[in-house]
mmCIF file of C-alpha atoms in Angstrom:
data_model
loop_
_atom_site.group_PDB
_atom_site.id
_atom_site.type_symbol
_atom_site.label_atom_id
_atom_site.label_comp_id
_atom_site.label_asym_id
_atom_site.label_seq_id
_atom_site.Cartn_x
_atom_site.Cartn_y
_atom_site.Cartn_z
ATOM 1 C CA UNK A 1 2.965 -11.913 9.518
ATOM 2 C CA UNK A 2 1.359 -9.167 9.387
ATOM 3 C CA UNK A 3 3.988 -5.492 8.450
ATOM 4 C CA UNK A 4 1.307 -3.053 9.452
ATOM 5 C CA UNK A 5 0.704 -2.099 13.242
ATOM 6 C CA UNK A 6 -2.494 -1.293 12.625
ATOM 7 C CA UNK A 7 -3.877 -4.737 12.077
ATOM 8 C CA UNK A 8 -1.786 -6.453 14.462
ATOM 9 C CA UNK A 9 -3.421 -3.763 16.697
ATOM 10 C CA UNK A 10 -7.116 -4.455 15.687
ATOM 11 C CA UNK A 11 -5.980 -8.648 15.548
ATOM 12 C CA UNK A 12 -5.193 -8.120 19.362
ATOM 13 C CA UNK A 13 -8.225 -5.853 20.580
ATOM 14 C CA UNK A 14 -10.389 -8.909 19.157
ATOM 15 C CA UNK A 15 -9.097 -12.319 20.927
ATOM 16 C CA UNK A 16 -9.070 -9.512 24.263
ATOM 17 C CA UNK A 17 -12.529 -9.497 23.635
ATOM 18 C CA UNK A 18 -12.450 -13.207 22.831
ATOM 19 C CA UNK A 19 -10.944 -13.437 26.217
ATOM 20 C CA UNK A 20 -12.775 -11.207 28.437
ATOM 21 C CA UNK A 21 -15.992 -12.564 26.960
ATOM 22 C CA UNK A 22 -15.579 -16.496 27.107
ATOM 23 C CA UNK A 23 -16.081 -16.439 30.648
ATOM 24 C CA UNK A 24 -16.564 -20.206 32.657
ATOM 25 C CA UNK A 25 -19.660 -20.185 31.593
ATOM 26 C CA UNK A 26 -19.941 -19.323 28.319
ATOM 27 C CA UNK A 27 -17.213 -21.369 27.717
ATOM 28 C CA UNK A 28 -18.921 -24.800 29.031
ATOM 29 C CA UNK A 29 -21.828 -23.583 26.586
ATOM 30 C CA UNK A 30 -19.487 -23.867 23.787
ATOM 31 C CA UNK A 31 -17.534 -27.152 24.485
ATOM 32 C CA UNK A 32 -14.235 -24.561 24.677
ATOM 33 C CA UNK A 33 -11.285 -27.422 26.531
ATOM 34 C CA UNK A 34 -9.672 -25.177 28.934
ATOM 35 C CA UNK A 35 -6.408 -26.694 27.549
ATOM 36 C CA UNK A 36 -7.983 -24.888 24.414
ATOM 37 C CA UNK A 37 -8.806 -21.735 26.065
ATOM 38 C CA UNK A 38 -5.587 -21.662 27.505
ATOM 39 C CA UNK A 39 -3.615 -22.176 23.879
ATOM 40 C CA UNK A 40 -5.444 -19.260 23.443
ATOM 41 C CA UNK A 41 -4.257 -16.487 26.114
ATOM 42 C CA UNK A 42 -0.397 -16.947 26.153
ATOM 43 C CA UNK A 43 -0.270 -17.732 21.854
ATOM 44 C CA UNK A 44 -2.528 -13.793 22.224
ATOM 45 C CA UNK A 45 0.372 -12.794 25.825
ATOM 46 C CA UNK A 46 2.778 -13.788 22.702
ATOM 47 C CA UNK A 47 2.160 -11.291 19.793
ATOM 48 C CA UNK A 48 0.786 -8.762 22.254
ATOM 49 C CA UNK A 49 4.877 -8.834 24.166
ATOM 50 C CA UNK A 50 6.626 -8.559 21.003
ATOM 51 C CA UNK A 51 4.968 -6.027 19.164
ATOM 52 C CA UNK A 52 5.262 -4.193 22.285
ATOM 53 C CA UNK A 53 9.406 -4.759 21.634
ATOM 54 C CA UNK A 54 9.211 -4.056 18.284
ATOM 55 C CA UNK A 55 8.064 -0.355 18.818
ATOM 56 C CA UNK A 56 10.905 0.383 20.926
ATOM 57 C CA UNK A 57 13.931 1.497 19.304
ATOM 58 C CA UNK A 58 16.167 -0.554 22.019
ATOM 59 C CA UNK A 59 14.246 -3.873 22.140
ATOM 60 C CA UNK A 60 13.604 -3.939 18.330
ATOM 61 C CA UNK A 61 16.324 -6.556 16.248
ATOM 62 C CA UNK A 62 15.621 -8.060 12.941
ATOM 63 C CA UNK A 63 14.926 -11.353 16.140
ATOM 64 C CA UNK A 64 12.396 -9.564 16.883
ATOM 65 C CA UNK A 65 10.415 -9.254 14.245
ATOM 66 C CA UNK A 66 10.108 -12.615 12.461
ATOM 67 C CA UNK A 67 8.992 -13.485 16.025
ATOM 68 C CA UNK A 68 6.069 -10.691 16.027
ATOM 69 C CA UNK A 69 5.690 -11.957 12.702
ATOM 70 C CA UNK A 70 4.706 -15.444 13.981
ATOM 71 C CA UNK A 71 3.521 -15.153 17.275
ATOM 72 C CA UNK A 72 0.883 -13.033 15.023
ATOM 73 C CA UNK A 73 0.295 -16.386 11.962
ATOM 74 C CA UNK A 74 0.360 -18.584 14.689
ATOM 75 C CA UNK A 75 -2.633 -16.042 17.067
ATOM 76 C CA UNK A 76 -4.849 -15.957 13.746
ATOM 77 C CA UNK A 77 -4.675 -19.309 12.921
ATOM 78 C CA UNK A 78 -5.969 -20.400 16.059
ATOM 79 C CA UNK A 79 -8.528 -17.574 16.061
ATOM 80 C CA UNK A 80 -9.803 -18.686 12.829
ATOM 81 C CA UNK A 81 -10.070 -22.484 14.284
ATOM 82 C CA UNK A 82 -12.299 -21.144 17.856
ATOM 83 C CA UNK A 83 -14.872 -19.714 15.116
ATOM 84 C CA UNK A 84 -14.894 -21.803 12.717
ATOM 85 C CA UNK A 85 -15.364 -24.782 15.279
ATOM 86 C CA UNK A 86 -16.782 -22.963 18.280
ATOM 87 C CA UNK A 87 -18.385 -19.429 16.882
ATOM 88 C CA UNK A 88 -21.998 -21.401 15.886
ATOM 89 C CA UNK A 89 -25.574 -19.626 16.110
ATOM 90 C CA UNK A 90 -26.958 -20.658 18.474
ATOM 91 C CA UNK A 91 -25.995 -21.492 20.392
ATOM 92 C CA UNK A 92 -23.983 -18.143 20.218
ATOM 93 C CA UNK A 93 -26.411 -15.439 20.498
ATOM 94 C CA UNK A 94 -26.480 -11.936 17.890
ATOM 95 C CA UNK A 95 -25.426 -10.455 21.367
ATOM 96 C CA UNK A 96 -22.781 -12.620 22.115
ATOM 97 C CA UNK A 97 -21.824 -12.383 18.595
ATOM 98 C CA UNK A 98 -21.626 -8.976 18.525
ATOM 99 C CA UNK A 99 -20.039 -8.893 21.898
ATOM 100 C CA UNK A 100 -16.897 -11.272 20.562
ATOM 101 C CA UNK A 101 -16.567 -8.223 17.707
ATOM 102 C CA UNK A 102 -18.577 -10.114 14.789
ATOM 103 C CA UNK A 103 -20.580 -8.586 12.880
ATOM 104 C CA UNK A 104 -23.981 -8.512 12.677
ATOM 105 C CA UNK A 105 -24.576 -11.596 10.989
ATOM 106 C CA UNK A 106 -26.889 -10.802 7.612
ATOM 107 C CA UNK A 107 -30.134 -13.715 8.607
ATOM 108 C CA UNK A 108 -30.697 -13.549 4.643
ATOM 109 C CA UNK A 109 -27.136 -13.754 2.921
ATOM 110 C CA UNK A 110 -26.501 -12.738 -0.750
ATOM 111 C CA UNK A 111 -24.482 -16.048 -2.111
ATOM 112 C CA UNK A 112 -20.451 -14.808 -2.460
ATOM 113 C CA UNK A 113 -19.666 -16.390 -6.384
ATOM 114 C CA UNK A 114 -16.057 -18.309 -6.661
ATOM 115 C CA UNK A 115 -13.080 -15.736 -7.935
ATOM 116 C CA UNK A 116 -13.282 -15.626 -10.933
ATOM 117 C CA UNK A 117 -10.090 -13.224 -10.792
ATOM 118 C CA UNK A 118 -6.630 -13.175 -11.507
ATOM 119 C CA UNK A 119 -4.156 -11.334 -9.828
ATOM 120 C CA UNK A 120 -0.515 -9.901 -10.858
ATOM 121 C CA UNK A 121 2.305 -9.225 -8.347
ATOM 122 C CA UNK A 122 5.260 -8.005 -8.736
ATOM 123 C CA UNK A 123 8.361 -7.638 -6.270
ATOM 124 C CA UNK A 124 10.751 -5.146 -5.061
ATOM 125 C CA UNK A 125 13.203 -4.691 -2.544
ATOM 126 C CA UNK A 126 11.849 -1.510 0.383
ATOM 127 C CA UNK A 127 14.670 -1.350 2.023
ATOM 128 C CA UNK A 128 16.256 -3.112 5.135
ATOM 129 C CA UNK A 129 17.668 -6.640 5.524
ATOM 130 C CA UNK A 130 16.027 -9.223 4.430
ATOM 131 C CA UNK A 131 13.073 -7.506 3.488
ATOM 132 C CA UNK A 132 10.917 -7.731 -0.449
ATOM 133 C CA UNK A 133 7.707 -5.796 -0.959
ATOM 134 C CA UNK A 134 4.924 -7.906 -3.183
ATOM 135 C CA UNK A 135 2.997 -5.379 -5.159
ATOM 136 C CA UNK A 136 -0.870 -7.057 -5.358
ATOM 137 C CA UNK A 137 -3.525 -5.661 -8.261
ATOM 138 C CA UNK A 138 -4.991 -7.614 -11.045
ATOM 139 C CA UNK A 139 -3.952 -8.389 -14.147
ATOM 140 C CA UNK A 140 -3.666 -5.700 -17.137
ATOM 141 C CA UNK A 141 -6.820 -5.351 -19.036
ATOM 142 C CA UNK A 142 -8.941 -6.959 -15.922
ATOM 143 C CA UNK A 143 -12.361 -5.788 -16.056
ATOM 144 C CA UNK A 144 -14.224 -4.941 -13.030
ATOM 145 C CA UNK A 145 -14.116 -7.436 -10.210
ATOM 146 C CA UNK A 146 -16.925 -8.594 -7.784
ATOM 147 C CA UNK A 147 -15.738 -6.731 -4.289
ATOM 148 C CA UNK A 148 -17.312 -10.255 -2.683
ATOM 149 C CA UNK A 149 -15.947 -12.537 -4.593
ATOM 150 C CA UNK A 150 -12.423 -11.401 -5.782
ATOM 151 C CA UNK A 151 -12.073 -10.043 -1.919
ATOM 152 C CA UNK A 152 -8.238 -10.019 -1.095
ATOM 153 C CA UNK A 153 -5.782 -11.480 -2.160
ATOM 154 C CA UNK A 154 -3.857 -14.989 -0.870
ATOM 155 C CA UNK A 155 0.052 -15.014 -0.766
ATOM 156 C CA UNK A 156 2.013 -18.253 -0.724
ATOM 157 C CA UNK A 157 5.738 -18.629 -1.396
ATOM 158 C CA UNK A 158 8.104 -20.489 -1.766
ATOM 159 C CA UNK A 159 12.040 -20.511 -1.326
ATOM 160 C CA UNK A 160 15.211 -22.335 -3.795
ATOM 161 C CA UNK A 161 18.914 -22.197 -2.339
ATOM 162 C CA UNK A 162 20.962 -22.115 -5.582
ATOM 163 C CA UNK A 163 21.161 -24.795 -8.036
ATOM 164 C CA UNK A 164 17.909 -26.516 -5.804
ATOM 165 C CA UNK A 165 17.795 -27.617 -2.645
ATOM 166 C CA UNK A 166 18.339 -31.056 -1.335
ATOM 167 C CA UNK A 167 16.291 -33.637 -0.178
ATOM 168 C CA UNK A 168 17.153 -33.074 3.254
ATOM 169 C CA UNK A 169 16.111 -28.958 2.674
ATOM 170 C CA UNK A 170 13.127 -30.029 0.891
ATOM 171 C CA UNK A 171 11.715 -32.421 3.404
ATOM 172 C CA UNK A 172 12.473 -29.586 6.524
ATOM 173 C CA UNK A 173 9.551 -27.857 7.553
ATOM 174 C CA UNK A 174 10.242 -24.489 5.471
ATOM 175 C CA UNK A 175 9.634 -26.913 1.992
ATOM 176 C CA UNK A 176 13.230 -25.589 -0.342
ATOM 177 C CA UNK A 177 12.463 -25.961 -3.732
ATOM 178 C CA UNK A 178 14.757 -28.415 -5.867
ATOM 179 C CA UNK A 179 13.671 -26.698 -9.172
ATOM 180 C CA UNK A 180 11.756 -23.292 -10.291
ATOM 181 C CA UNK A 181 8.176 -23.644 -9.930
ATOM 182 C CA UNK A 182 5.462 -23.160 -12.583
ATOM 183 C CA UNK A 183 2.866 -22.369 -10.539
ATOM 184 C CA UNK A 184 2.470 -21.481 -6.301
ATOM 185 C CA UNK A 185 1.140 -25.657 -5.946
ATOM 186 C CA UNK A 186 3.701 -26.716 -3.008
ATOM 187 C CA UNK A 187 3.920 -23.503 -1.128
ATOM 188 C CA UNK A 188 3.826 -22.460 2.285
ATOM 189 C CA UNK A 189 1.045 -20.126 2.369
ATOM 190 C CA UNK A 190 2.047 -16.759 4.579
ATOM 191 C CA UNK A 191 -0.942 -14.158 5.047
ATOM 192 C CA UNK A 192 -4.072 -13.053 3.082
ATOM 193 C CA UNK A 193 -4.409 -9.306 2.753
ATOM 194 C CA UNK A 194 -6.842 -6.336 1.440
ATOM 195 C CA UNK A 195 -3.833 -4.264 0.583
ATOM 196 C CA UNK A 196 -2.193 -3.360 -2.059
ATOM 197 C CA UNK A 197 1.838 -3.402 -1.150
ATOM 198 C CA UNK A 198 2.670 -6.365 1.678
ATOM 199 C CA UNK A 199 6.277 -6.539 3.374
ATOM 200 C CA UNK A 200 7.634 -9.985 3.930
ATOM 201 C CA UNK A 201 10.821 -9.925 5.881
ATOM 202 C CA UNK A 202 12.963 -13.535 5.954
ATOM 203 C CA UNK A 203 15.448 -15.441 8.222
ATOM 204 C CA UNK A 204 18.925 -14.350 7.413
ATOM 205 C CA UNK A 205 19.379 -18.155 6.972
ATOM 206 C CA UNK A 206 17.216 -17.598 3.386
ATOM 207 C CA UNK A 207 19.869 -14.653 2.362
ATOM 208 C CA UNK A 208 20.960 -15.160 -1.430
ATOM 209 C CA UNK A 209 18.404 -17.080 -2.127
ATOM 210 C CA UNK A 210 15.265 -17.178 -4.441
ATOM 211 C CA UNK A 211 11.998 -16.474 -3.444
ATOM 212 C CA UNK A 212 9.424 -17.173 -5.470
ATOM 213 C CA UNK A 213 5.660 -15.361 -4.626
ATOM 214 C CA UNK A 214 2.174 -16.723 -5.968
ATOM 215 C CA UNK A 215 -0.749 -14.972 -5.207
ATOM 216 C CA UNK A 216 -4.377 -15.874 -5.424
ATOM 217 C CA UNK A 217 -7.869 -14.097 -4.838
ATOM 218 C CA UNK A 218 -9.987 -15.267 -1.650
ATOM 219 C CA UNK A 219 -13.786 -14.168 -1.445
ATOM 220 C CA UNK A 220 -15.368 -14.090 1.756
ATOM 221 C CA UNK A 221 -15.942 -17.418 2.064
ATOM 222 C CA UNK A 222 -12.473 -17.845 2.436
ATOM 223 C CA UNK A 223 -12.815 -19.984 -0.829
ATOM 224 C CA UNK A 224 -9.655 -19.409 -3.439
ATOM 225 C CA UNK A 225 -9.431 -18.692 -7.321
ATOM 226 C CA UNK A 226 -6.721 -19.481 -10.358
ATOM 227 C CA UNK A 227 -2.816 -18.619 -9.403
ATOM 228 C CA UNK A 228 -1.829 -15.151 -10.809
ATOM 229 C CA UNK A 229 1.387 -15.468 -12.285
ATOM 230 C CA UNK A 230 4.556 -16.341 -9.936
ATOM 231 C CA UNK A 231 7.933 -13.606 -8.937
ATOM 232 C CA UNK A 232 10.495 -14.006 -7.972
ATOM 233 C CA UNK A 233 13.309 -12.742 -6.424
ATOM 234 C CA UNK A 234 17.270 -12.923 -4.787
ATOM 235 C CA UNK A 235 16.316 -12.699 -1.116
ATOM 236 C CA UNK A 236 18.761 -9.624 0.766
#
């Protein structure tokens, strides 16, 4: 999912803190069901195990890489759910907040404006099976951006088979496109990033199809801005 081992390790480190700190008393205080806690632990273990395999030359395959991306995506979604649903002050104290790996909360936060920048996207082949590199940045001629409002990039993608998807393909989990898109509406959300380059690896069955990539700026509150232009490329 992430394409950067350092970031994946940071995600695992934070989740490890959560699992260690959410002892039975605190879980009860926060109202976390056993099922949710167990699922978080299961997703953590799966992501950690697959990351280790991707670092082992003997075990690393394209399938393992794709499974690792999917595992980290699922773990990140679950962690966001925990943060938004359970980690509130109160009942958490500032000490709890810090122990869970979060930065100290500002008691008088400055308002965060909505994103007003428009991102540009370009694509290239980085080498490797079914891989595409996404290059991100502001549109040419953009004035200086506010780092709080235009905090990072949210990447979306849509895949279209040659000639367009059938009704069955369009209704599938991947929501294949039936015709070339105008913007990113209806695309699948891939990831949030603050980097200027992101390597995407697609499944072998999508080779030869056209991937369309669109991006929006996202602020520190998770609000998104305008769509940038759509870029496209054939999946190798």
